[in-house]
C-alpha cells in the first residue's frame, strides 16, 4: 500500500495563478525601485495561497531578493505575540546573518523583543518598561527593515493571518504606514472563509483598506478546465470525463481537495472518492499504520508546527523508530519538515484540524498534558520567545487550573516584556477566569502581581523592592490578591486601546476594595479610570474622589500622581492659581517618597500651568530642571514631553528660531527612541509651525509632506493639516488651503483654545481671500462668544487682527455695513484683556489698532509704521509683511507716494524672500492701483520709458480702465477714490469720461459692456 501512496505528491503543475504571480512580481519590481509594497492574498482554505507564495519565493530568489516566510501559530485565542514576525526575522538571520546584525545595530534591545537572538533578554525587558515600549519597538522594527533593504529588496511574507495575534497585526499596519522609500515587500495571506462576523482580523483588514496602499489578491476556485489541467499534471495522463466530473464536483474547485481526491483515486482505496470532505482529509491518514497515526495525533495537538526534540520527548519512542514513522508520513506528503529544519508540520492545516477533531474525548487533553509536562521539565526544547505562552496554553487546554494559572501569569509577564499588551490582557483575563478554581495554597505560592507603575504595595509585601528579603525571588505570604491582578489587567487593557474593558476592570476592582481600609488602592484605580475616561468632567470627578480618599493620608507616589493629574485637568483649557498649588504639592510629595518619574512629570505639568498663567520664564526654569534628569534616566516619555513643551513655550514667546532648534533635537530623540508615531507627530507639527513663523515655507512644506497621513491622533493630524493650509494660503493656493482646512475641521481636537482658535483664524483668512466677508464675521463672532483665559494671547491676537482686517476689507459693502460697530466693539473688548508685554504681542496690538481704525474708515499710517517697527524687532516675517503692506497703503491714501513706495518695496522684498506669494500679489495690486514702482525704491509715478502702456480700447486711458474695473464691481465714487488713492471728484470725472467714451447711459450699462467685451477681468 505504501508503495502506491509514495507516488503521490503535490501537483507538479502550477495552475491558474499566472495573473496573481505576475502581480506579485510587478510589486517586487516596484519595491526594487524604492516604492515599498504591501499585498494581501485571500482565499478559501486549500485554494493555493501557500503554493502561490512558494512560487513567488522562487521568483524573488531568482531576482536577487531576500525572501523570509513567517507563519502565524494557532495557539490560544489570539496566537503567540509576534510569532510570524519572529519566524520571518529568524529566517532572515539564518540566510543573511551579517547583514541582519548590521541592520540591527543600535536597535538590539528593542528587536530582541521579537527575536531574542538579536539582543539581551534583560535589555529587551527594560526597553519595554513603559507604555511607549510598543511605539519604540514598532519604530525600531521599521528602521531595521529600512537598513536591511538598503542593498537588496526584502520580501517578508506572513501566512495564516487569520490566526495572527493582535500585536502582529498592529505592527504590520505600522510597517505599511511607515516604510517609505524602502525596498520592502510585505505580503500577508489569510483564509477568507474563516472570517466570521466578529473575527479579530476584520478590523485589521478594514484599517488596511482605509490606507488604500494595500493591494488585494483574491484567489478564486479553479474552473473545470483548470481542474483538468491539475489532474493531468498529477496523474501524468489526461483524466477521463467521468473522473474529471467527480473530482470537480467533490473538490468544488479547491486545488488541495483536487490533490487529495487524485491521491485517493491513485491508491485505489475502498473509500474511493468519498462524499465527506472530512473523510477525504482523513482517508490517507487512516490508510497509514497505527503507529504513524499515533505520531500524527500527537503532532496535531502540539500546534501548527512542533520541534522534533519536543515531539520525541512527548512520544517517548526510540529515536530510530520515531524517525521511521515520521519518514512514512513525510513520504506520503502528509507531513513536511519546517522551514528551519528543526521540526515538523502538516502539509496543510486542514489535515491537522481533521486529525485533531477526530480524537476521542479526553484524548486531546491527555496529549496536551504530556506536552505541558515535558516542556515544564525541559524548557530548552522550544525557542525562548514561544516557551511561556505555549506552556500556558498547553496547561490550559489540558484542563489543569492549578498549573494553568501560574503559567498564564508568567506568559502575561512575558507578553508585557515584549510590549504585546493585547496578548498580556488576554492571558490576564484567563488568569482571572481561573482564579476561583484554584486552591488558596496554590495562590499563596504565586509571584506577586500588580507589576504596574506607582501601584500601592503593602508595606510588608515582599513585592515592595524596599522590603527585606531572605531569598533571590521572594513570594508574597498570601499571594497576589485578585485586585492586584485586576490592576495589571486594567493597565494592559488601557495600553492595548481597550478603553471600555479597562474601565470595566477598574470598576470591578473598586467594588472589591474597602475605601476606608485601603484608600491608596482605591485612589490608584480611580486615577487609572480618569485616564481611561479622557479629559472631561467625569475624569475630574474621579480624581477629586481619589484626592478626598488620600488627601490627608501619608505621602505616597499615588498621592503625588493624583495631584499631578488633577492639576493637569485645566492645563490646556483654563488654568487657575489653585492648579499651581496642586502641582507644587505633587512635586514636593514625589520628592519626599523618592518617586522621581512622578516628580518630573509633575514638574512638566507645573511648567505648563506657569506658561498658561503668563509666567513663561518660570515655566522654562522648571523645564530646565527636568531635562538633565530625564537625560540621566534616559526616559523617552519625559524627554519627548519636555521637548514638546520647550518648543511650544519658545514659539509662544516669539522665539521661533530657538523653537526650531529644540524641535529638531526632539525629532532626533524621537527617532532614536522610536517615538515618531507618538510625540514625534506633535514635534513635527511644532517644528513646521516655527519654520512657518520664520518664513521657511519650503522646508516646512517638505517636512509636512513627509508625514505619514494617518500617524498620530486625530487632533495631531488636524494640527498638521492646518499647517499645510497656512502654507497653501501664503502661496495663494486657495483650493488647497480650503481642502486642508476641511481636513483640519474634520479632525479637530476637543481643546477649544489651543487648536480651534488657530483653526478659526485660518477660516477667517481664507474667507476674506475668497471675498466671503459675512462668513469671516460669523466665524469671528462664534469665537468671541466666550471669554479667553490667560496664557492664550498667542492664539487670540492673530484671530482678532484678521477679524478686524476682514471688517476693514469689507468696508463700504452694503451687506457688511450692518452690525460692523458692534463687531468692532467686541473685538476691542476681547483685546482689552490681552497681554502686551512681549515684542510680538506689542506688534500684534498696534496692528490691531490700525486695522480697527481702517475698519472705521480712518487711515493711520503712523500706527502701521509703529506696528512694523515692533514686529521687525522679533525677526519674524509674519505679520510684519502685513504691517508693511498696510502702512504702504495708508501712506498712499494720505498722498505720500514716496513713503508708500519705500514701504511697498520692503513688503515685496520680504514676501519674495519668504515665499509669501499672496503678499506679493497684493503688493503688486497696490502698486498698480496707486501707480507706484516699489522695485525702483521711493520714486513717485512711473517714469518715462517704463513698461509699454496697455492699448487703448474705446479711447480709455489706463486710469480709466482701473476705474471701469471698480465700476463693474459696483463701487461708488467714494469707494473708487479710496481704492485708487484719488479724490472723489477726480473719480467722478473719470466715470463721466468713461460713460461718454462707451456711449452708454449709466453705470449699469457701462459695467455690462465692460464684462461683455472683456474690458475687465472676469
PDB file of C-alpha atoms in Angstrom, residues 121-357:
ATOM      1  CA  UNK A 121      16.683  39.492  27.287  1.00  0.00           C
ATOM      2  CA  UNK A 122      17.133  41.840  30.255  1.00  0.00           C
ATOM      3  CA  UNK A 123      17.757  44.790  27.954  1.00  0.00           C
ATOM      4  CA  UNK A 124      14.718  43.814  25.913  1.00  0.00           C
ATOM      5  CA  UNK A 125      12.546  43.821  29.025  1.00  0.00           C
ATOM      6  CA  UNK A 126      13.960  47.214  30.031  1.00  0.00           C
ATOM      7  CA  UNK A 127      13.169  48.607  26.577  1.00  0.00           C
ATOM      8  CA  UNK A 128       9.510  47.717  27.159  1.00  0.00           C
ATOM      9  CA  UNK A 129       9.337  49.283  30.603  1.00  0.00           C
ATOM     10  CA  UNK A 130       6.679  51.912  29.871  1.00  0.00           C
ATOM     11  CA  UNK A 131       3.602  52.491  27.782  1.00  0.00           C
ATOM     12  CA  UNK A 132       5.679  53.760  24.862  1.00  0.00           C
ATOM     13  CA  UNK A 133       7.592  50.490  24.657  1.00  0.00           C
ATOM     14  CA  UNK A 134       5.400  49.285  21.810  1.00  0.00           C
ATOM     15  CA  UNK A 135       5.858  52.548  19.898  1.00  0.00           C
ATOM     16  CA  UNK A 136       9.626  52.217  20.234  1.00  0.00           C
ATOM     17  CA  UNK A 137       9.540  48.566  19.194  1.00  0.00           C
ATOM     18  CA  UNK A 138       7.498  49.355  16.088  1.00  0.00           C
ATOM     19  CA  UNK A 139       9.698  52.266  15.048  1.00  0.00           C
ATOM     20  CA  UNK A 140      12.938  50.326  15.540  1.00  0.00           C
ATOM     21  CA  UNK A 141      11.488  47.446  13.527  1.00  0.00           C
ATOM     22  CA  UNK A 142      10.682  49.839  10.673  1.00  0.00           C
ATOM     23  CA  UNK A 143      14.197  51.291  10.839  1.00  0.00           C
ATOM     24  CA  UNK A 144      15.651  47.776  10.817  1.00  0.00           C
ATOM     25  CA  UNK A 145      13.855  46.868   7.601  1.00  0.00           C
ATOM     26  CA  UNK A 146      14.857  50.171   6.005  1.00  0.00           C
ATOM     27  CA  UNK A 147      18.521  49.485   6.765  1.00  0.00           C
ATOM     28  CA  UNK A 148      18.328  45.836   5.728  1.00  0.00           C
ATOM     29  CA  UNK A 149      16.701  46.775   2.412  1.00  0.00           C
ATOM     30  CA  UNK A 150      19.341  49.365   1.566  1.00  0.00           C
ATOM     31  CA  UNK A 151      21.322  46.918  -0.585  1.00  0.00           C
ATOM     32  CA  UNK A 152      18.695  44.464  -1.757  1.00  0.00           C
ATOM     33  CA  UNK A 153      14.942  44.014  -1.946  1.00  0.00           C
ATOM     34  CA  UNK A 154      13.499  42.229   1.080  1.00  0.00           C
ATOM     35  CA  UNK A 155      10.263  40.242   0.909  1.00  0.00           C
ATOM     36  CA  UNK A 156       8.508  39.384   4.177  1.00  0.00           C
ATOM     37  CA  UNK A 157       5.570  37.014   3.788  1.00  0.00           C
ATOM     38  CA  UNK A 158       3.320  36.201   6.742  1.00  0.00           C
ATOM     39  CA  UNK A 159       0.992  33.229   6.332  1.00  0.00           C
ATOM     40  CA  UNK A 160      -2.289  32.447   8.077  1.00  0.00           C
ATOM     41  CA  UNK A 161      -3.097  35.927   9.352  1.00  0.00           C
ATOM     42  CA  UNK A 162      -6.482  34.562  10.454  1.00  0.00           C
ATOM     43  CA  UNK A 163      -4.528  33.067  13.383  1.00  0.00           C
ATOM     44  CA  UNK A 164      -2.425  36.156  13.992  1.00  0.00           C
ATOM     45  CA  UNK A 165      -2.163  37.877  17.338  1.00  0.00           C
ATOM     46  CA  UNK A 166      -3.275  41.483  17.628  1.00  0.00           C
ATOM     47  CA  UNK A 167       0.247  42.794  18.235  1.00  0.00           C
ATOM     48  CA  UNK A 168       1.404  41.289  14.957  1.00  0.00           C
ATOM     49  CA  UNK A 169      -1.497  42.892  13.123  1.00  0.00           C
ATOM     50  CA  UNK A 170      -0.771  46.289  14.628  1.00  0.00           C
ATOM     51  CA  UNK A 171       2.933  46.008  13.796  1.00  0.00           C
ATOM     52  CA  UNK A 172       2.083  45.084  10.216  1.00  0.00           C
ATOM     53  CA  UNK A 173      -0.196  48.118   9.852  1.00  0.00           C
ATOM     54  CA  UNK A 174       2.560  50.326  11.282  1.00  0.00           C
ATOM     55  CA  UNK A 175       5.095  49.000   8.771  1.00  0.00           C
ATOM     56  CA  UNK A 176       2.683  49.562   5.892  1.00  0.00           C
ATOM     57  CA  UNK A 177       2.248  53.165   7.011  1.00  0.00           C
ATOM     58  CA  UNK A 178       5.816  53.985   7.943  1.00  0.00           C
ATOM     59  CA  UNK A 179       8.070  52.306   5.388  1.00  0.00           C
ATOM     60  CA  UNK A 180       8.899  54.984   2.816  1.00  0.00           C
ATOM     61  CA  UNK A 181      11.442  54.707   0.007  1.00  0.00           C
ATOM     62  CA  UNK A 182      12.353  51.244   1.294  1.00  0.00           C
ATOM     63  CA  UNK A 183      12.855  48.230  -0.957  1.00  0.00           C
ATOM     64  CA  UNK A 184      10.461  46.073   1.023  1.00  0.00           C
ATOM     65  CA  UNK A 185       7.526  43.890   0.001  1.00  0.00           C
ATOM     66  CA  UNK A 186       5.106  42.871   2.745  1.00  0.00           C
ATOM     67  CA  UNK A 187       2.759  40.013   1.898  1.00  0.00           C
ATOM     68  CA  UNK A 188       0.116  38.502   4.131  1.00  0.00           C
ATOM     69  CA  UNK A 189      -2.232  35.608   3.464  1.00  0.00           C
ATOM     70  CA  UNK A 190      -5.406  34.555   5.210  1.00  0.00           C
ATOM     71  CA  UNK A 191      -8.402  32.280   4.873  1.00  0.00           C
ATOM     72  CA  UNK A 192     -11.336  34.367   3.741  1.00  0.00           C
ATOM     73  CA  UNK A 193     -13.839  31.604   4.517  1.00  0.00           C
ATOM     74  CA  UNK A 194     -12.795  31.612   8.189  1.00  0.00           C
ATOM     75  CA  UNK A 195     -13.687  35.254   8.787  1.00  0.00           C
ATOM     76  CA  UNK A 196     -16.929  35.193  10.712  1.00  0.00           C
ATOM     77  CA  UNK A 197     -18.605  38.485  11.569  1.00  0.00           C
ATOM     78  CA  UNK A 198     -16.681  39.010  14.836  1.00  0.00           C
ATOM     79  CA  UNK A 199     -13.327  37.635  13.691  1.00  0.00           C
ATOM     80  CA  UNK A 200     -10.464  39.826  15.038  1.00  0.00           C
ATOM     81  CA  UNK A 201      -8.883  40.038  11.578  1.00  0.00           C
ATOM     82  CA  UNK A 202     -11.813  42.020  10.182  1.00  0.00           C
ATOM     83  CA  UNK A 203     -10.900  45.380  11.815  1.00  0.00           C
ATOM     84  CA  UNK A 204      -7.324  44.881  10.627  1.00  0.00           C
ATOM     85  CA  UNK A 205      -8.458  44.389   7.028  1.00  0.00           C
ATOM     86  CA  UNK A 206     -10.754  47.410   7.278  1.00  0.00           C
ATOM     87  CA  UNK A 207      -7.867  49.559   8.501  1.00  0.00           C
ATOM     88  CA  UNK A 208      -5.659  48.442   5.617  1.00  0.00           C
ATOM     89  CA  UNK A 209      -8.497  49.220   3.212  1.00  0.00           C
ATOM     90  CA  UNK A 210      -8.555  52.788   4.528  1.00  0.00           C
ATOM     91  CA  UNK A 211      -4.857  53.172   3.746  1.00  0.00           C
ATOM     92  CA  UNK A 212      -5.568  52.493   0.051  1.00  0.00           C
ATOM     93  CA  UNK A 213      -1.971  51.443  -0.475  1.00  0.00           C
ATOM     94  CA  UNK A 214      -2.502  47.720   0.026  1.00  0.00           C
ATOM     95  CA  UNK A 215      -3.152  45.523  -2.993  1.00  0.00           C
ATOM     96  CA  UNK A 216      -5.632  42.679  -2.626  1.00  0.00           C
ATOM     97  CA  UNK A 217      -5.242  39.376  -4.449  1.00  0.00           C
ATOM     98  CA  UNK A 218      -8.311  37.160  -4.092  1.00  0.00           C
ATOM     99  CA  UNK A 219      -7.643  33.610  -5.237  1.00  0.00           C
ATOM    100  CA  UNK A 220     -10.689  32.175  -6.954  1.00  0.00           C
ATOM    101  CA  UNK A 221     -11.527  28.490  -7.054  1.00  0.00           C
ATOM    102  CA  UNK A 222     -10.466  26.558 -10.152  1.00  0.00           C
ATOM    103  CA  UNK A 223     -12.717  26.216 -13.144  1.00  0.00           C
ATOM    104  CA  UNK A 224     -13.397  22.795 -14.671  1.00  0.00           C
ATOM    105  CA  UNK A 225     -10.699  23.177 -17.322  1.00  0.00           C
ATOM    106  CA  UNK A 226      -8.172  24.190 -14.671  1.00  0.00           C
ATOM    107  CA  UNK A 227      -9.040  21.161 -12.544  1.00  0.00           C
ATOM    108  CA  UNK A 228      -8.478  19.023 -15.636  1.00  0.00           C
ATOM    109  CA  UNK A 229      -5.061  20.607 -16.124  1.00  0.00           C
ATOM    110  CA  UNK A 230      -4.143  19.983 -12.473  1.00  0.00           C
ATOM    111  CA  UNK A 231      -5.292  16.351 -12.646  1.00  0.00           C
ATOM    112  CA  UNK A 232      -3.304  15.843 -15.831  1.00  0.00           C
ATOM    113  CA  UNK A 233      -0.190  17.030 -14.045  1.00  0.00           C
ATOM    114  CA  UNK A 234      -0.744  14.806 -11.002  1.00  0.00           C
ATOM    115  CA  UNK A 235      -1.778  11.642 -12.873  1.00  0.00           C
ATOM    116  CA  UNK A 236       0.622  12.233 -15.770  1.00  0.00           C
ATOM    117  CA  UNK A 237      -2.298  11.483 -18.052  1.00  0.00           C
ATOM    118  CA  UNK A 238      -5.493  13.177 -19.109  1.00  0.00           C
ATOM    119  CA  UNK A 239      -8.318  12.253 -16.718  1.00  0.00           C
ATOM    120  CA  UNK A 240     -11.378  10.532 -18.049  1.00  0.00           C
ATOM    121  CA  UNK A 241     -14.501  12.682 -18.348  1.00  0.00           C
ATOM    122  CA  UNK A 242     -16.145  10.652 -15.580  1.00  0.00           C
ATOM    123  CA  UNK A 243     -13.190  11.120 -13.210  1.00  0.00           C
ATOM    124  CA  UNK A 244     -12.952  14.822 -14.023  1.00  0.00           C
ATOM    125  CA  UNK A 245     -16.665  15.307 -13.332  1.00  0.00           C
ATOM    126  CA  UNK A 246     -16.472  13.513  -9.988  1.00  0.00           C
ATOM    127  CA  UNK A 247     -13.305  15.324  -8.851  1.00  0.00           C
ATOM    128  CA  UNK A 248     -14.535  18.743  -9.963  1.00  0.00           C
ATOM    129  CA  UNK A 249     -17.889  18.226  -8.257  1.00  0.00           C
ATOM    130  CA  UNK A 250     -16.446  16.961  -4.958  1.00  0.00           C
ATOM    131  CA  UNK A 251     -13.466  19.384  -4.793  1.00  0.00           C
ATOM    132  CA  UNK A 252     -15.585  22.433  -5.708  1.00  0.00           C
ATOM    133  CA  UNK A 253     -12.502  23.811  -7.437  1.00  0.00           C
ATOM    134  CA  UNK A 254     -10.256  23.750  -4.316  1.00  0.00           C
ATOM    135  CA  UNK A 255      -6.770  22.694  -5.520  1.00  0.00           C
ATOM    136  CA  UNK A 256      -5.878  20.941  -2.249  1.00  0.00           C
ATOM    137  CA  UNK A 257      -9.016  18.802  -2.426  1.00  0.00           C
ATOM    138  CA  UNK A 258      -8.207  18.001  -6.060  1.00  0.00           C
ATOM    139  CA  UNK A 259      -4.841  16.667  -4.916  1.00  0.00           C
ATOM    140  CA  UNK A 260      -6.403  14.603  -2.122  1.00  0.00           C
ATOM    141  CA  UNK A 261      -9.055  13.181  -4.438  1.00  0.00           C
ATOM    142  CA  UNK A 262      -6.400  12.354  -7.019  1.00  0.00           C
ATOM    143  CA  UNK A 263      -4.381  10.589  -4.322  1.00  0.00           C
ATOM    144  CA  UNK A 264      -7.435   8.620  -3.253  1.00  0.00           C
ATOM    145  CA  UNK A 265      -8.032   7.627  -6.849  1.00  0.00           C
ATOM    146  CA  UNK A 266      -4.426   6.554  -7.353  1.00  0.00           C
ATOM    147  CA  UNK A 267      -4.403   4.498  -4.175  1.00  0.00           C
ATOM    148  CA  UNK A 268      -7.479   2.634  -5.308  1.00  0.00           C
ATOM    149  CA  UNK A 269      -8.589   2.570  -1.694  1.00  0.00           C
ATOM    150  CA  UNK A 270     -12.004   1.190  -0.872  1.00  0.00           C
ATOM    151  CA  UNK A 271     -13.044   4.641   0.315  1.00  0.00           C
ATOM    152  CA  UNK A 272     -12.752   5.832  -3.236  1.00  0.00           C
ATOM    153  CA  UNK A 273     -13.928   9.381  -3.855  1.00  0.00           C
ATOM    154  CA  UNK A 274     -15.665   9.834  -0.515  1.00  0.00           C
ATOM    155  CA  UNK A 275     -18.673  12.105  -0.253  1.00  0.00           C
ATOM    156  CA  UNK A 276     -17.490  13.577   3.060  1.00  0.00           C
ATOM    157  CA  UNK A 277     -14.732  16.175   2.888  1.00  0.00           C
ATOM    158  CA  UNK A 278     -13.786  15.350   6.458  1.00  0.00           C
ATOM    159  CA  UNK A 279     -13.395  11.722   5.488  1.00  0.00           C
ATOM    160  CA  UNK A 280     -11.472  12.836   2.419  1.00  0.00           C
ATOM    161  CA  UNK A 281      -8.945  14.647   4.633  1.00  0.00           C
ATOM    162  CA  UNK A 282      -8.556  11.544   6.814  1.00  0.00           C
ATOM    163  CA  UNK A 283      -8.646   8.842   4.157  1.00  0.00           C
ATOM    164  CA  UNK A 284      -4.884   8.776   3.593  1.00  0.00           C
ATOM    165  CA  UNK A 285      -4.184   9.197   7.311  1.00  0.00           C
ATOM    166  CA  UNK A 286      -6.332   6.207   8.164  1.00  0.00           C
ATOM    167  CA  UNK A 287      -4.573   4.157   5.484  1.00  0.00           C
ATOM    168  CA  UNK A 288      -1.286   4.527   7.382  1.00  0.00           C
ATOM    169  CA  UNK A 289      -0.139   2.066  10.047  1.00  0.00           C
ATOM    170  CA  UNK A 290      -1.445   2.766  13.550  1.00  0.00           C
ATOM    171  CA  UNK A 291       1.973   3.830  14.966  1.00  0.00           C
ATOM    172  CA  UNK A 292       2.224   6.523  12.258  1.00  0.00           C
ATOM    173  CA  UNK A 293      -1.300   7.679  13.067  1.00  0.00           C
ATOM    174  CA  UNK A 294      -0.351   7.982  16.739  1.00  0.00           C
ATOM    175  CA  UNK A 295       2.520  10.281  15.767  1.00  0.00           C
ATOM    176  CA  UNK A 296       0.141  12.389  13.672  1.00  0.00           C
ATOM    177  CA  UNK A 297      -2.353  12.649  16.534  1.00  0.00           C
ATOM    178  CA  UNK A 298       0.344  13.854  18.905  1.00  0.00           C
ATOM    179  CA  UNK A 299       1.690  16.297  16.326  1.00  0.00           C
ATOM    180  CA  UNK A 300      -1.786  17.712  15.664  1.00  0.00           C
ATOM    181  CA  UNK A 301      -2.162  18.647  19.340  1.00  0.00           C
ATOM    182  CA  UNK A 302       1.216  20.384  19.552  1.00  0.00           C
ATOM    183  CA  UNK A 303       0.320  23.373  17.388  1.00  0.00           C
ATOM    184  CA  UNK A 304       0.925  24.480  13.826  1.00  0.00           C
ATOM    185  CA  UNK A 305       4.473  23.116  13.981  1.00  0.00           C
ATOM    186  CA  UNK A 306       6.317  21.076  16.590  1.00  0.00           C
ATOM    187  CA  UNK A 307      10.044  20.832  17.263  1.00  0.00           C
ATOM    188  CA  UNK A 308      11.477  17.355  16.687  1.00  0.00           C
ATOM    189  CA  UNK A 309      13.062  17.078  20.142  1.00  0.00           C
ATOM    190  CA  UNK A 310       9.827  18.120  21.842  1.00  0.00           C
ATOM    191  CA  UNK A 311       7.843  15.590  19.837  1.00  0.00           C
ATOM    192  CA  UNK A 312      10.403  12.911  20.679  1.00  0.00           C
ATOM    193  CA  UNK A 313      10.093  13.640  24.405  1.00  0.00           C
ATOM    194  CA  UNK A 314       6.289  13.685  24.289  1.00  0.00           C
ATOM    195  CA  UNK A 315       6.032  10.334  22.465  1.00  0.00           C
ATOM    196  CA  UNK A 316       8.862   8.676  24.373  1.00  0.00           C
ATOM    197  CA  UNK A 317       9.765   6.468  21.383  1.00  0.00           C
ATOM    198  CA  UNK A 318      13.272   5.321  20.457  1.00  0.00           C
ATOM    199  CA  UNK A 319      14.792   7.812  18.054  1.00  0.00           C
ATOM    200  CA  UNK A 320      15.214   5.355  15.171  1.00  0.00           C
ATOM    201  CA  UNK A 321      11.606   4.222  15.459  1.00  0.00           C
ATOM    202  CA  UNK A 322      10.292   7.804  15.598  1.00  0.00           C
ATOM    203  CA  UNK A 323      12.309   8.856  12.559  1.00  0.00           C
ATOM    204  CA  UNK A 324      10.991   5.863  10.606  1.00  0.00           C
ATOM    205  CA  UNK A 325       7.415   6.778  11.485  1.00  0.00           C
ATOM    206  CA  UNK A 326       7.950  10.414  10.569  1.00  0.00           C
ATOM    207  CA  UNK A 327       9.549   9.406   7.272  1.00  0.00           C
ATOM    208  CA  UNK A 328       6.475   7.347   6.425  1.00  0.00           C
ATOM    209  CA  UNK A 329       4.247  10.399   6.975  1.00  0.00           C
ATOM    210  CA  UNK A 330       6.586  12.673   5.013  1.00  0.00           C
ATOM    211  CA  UNK A 331       6.866  10.234   2.113  1.00  0.00           C
ATOM    212  CA  UNK A 332       3.115  10.246   1.600  1.00  0.00           C
ATOM    213  CA  UNK A 333       3.160  14.055   1.757  1.00  0.00           C
ATOM    214  CA  UNK A 334       1.064  14.377   4.902  1.00  0.00           C
ATOM    215  CA  UNK A 335       3.900  15.927   6.913  1.00  0.00           C
ATOM    216  CA  UNK A 336       6.658  18.314   5.924  1.00  0.00           C
ATOM    217  CA  UNK A 337       9.793  19.459   7.745  1.00  0.00           C
ATOM    218  CA  UNK A 338       9.570  23.036   8.958  1.00  0.00           C
ATOM    219  CA  UNK A 339      11.463  25.744   7.078  1.00  0.00           C
ATOM    220  CA  UNK A 340      14.215  25.841   9.689  1.00  0.00           C
ATOM    221  CA  UNK A 341      14.631  22.054   9.541  1.00  0.00           C
ATOM    222  CA  UNK A 342      14.045  21.835  13.283  1.00  0.00           C
ATOM    223  CA  UNK A 343      10.648  20.194  13.379  1.00  0.00           C
ATOM    224  CA  UNK A 344       7.588  19.020  11.503  1.00  0.00           C
ATOM    225  CA  UNK A 345       4.220  20.353  10.392  1.00  0.00           C
ATOM    226  CA  UNK A 346       1.257  19.050   8.444  1.00  0.00           C
ATOM    227  CA  UNK A 347       1.393  19.835   4.737  1.00  0.00           C
ATOM    228  CA  UNK A 348      -1.942  21.538   5.108  1.00  0.00           C
ATOM    229  CA  UNK A 349      -3.657  22.871   8.205  1.00  0.00           C
ATOM    230  CA  UNK A 350      -6.945  21.307   7.104  1.00  0.00           C
ATOM    231  CA  UNK A 351      -5.483  17.843   7.617  1.00  0.00           C
ATOM    232  CA  UNK A 352      -4.161  18.782  11.055  1.00  0.00           C
ATOM    233  CA  UNK A 353      -7.571  20.152  12.022  1.00  0.00           C
ATOM    234  CA  UNK A 354      -9.259  16.975  10.804  1.00  0.00           C
ATOM    235  CA  UNK A 355      -6.852  14.761  12.767  1.00  0.00           C
ATOM    236  CA  UNK A 356      -7.309  16.851  15.922  1.00  0.00           C
ATOM    237  CA  UNK A 357     -11.098  16.830  15.586  1.00  0.00           C
TER     238      UNK A 357
END
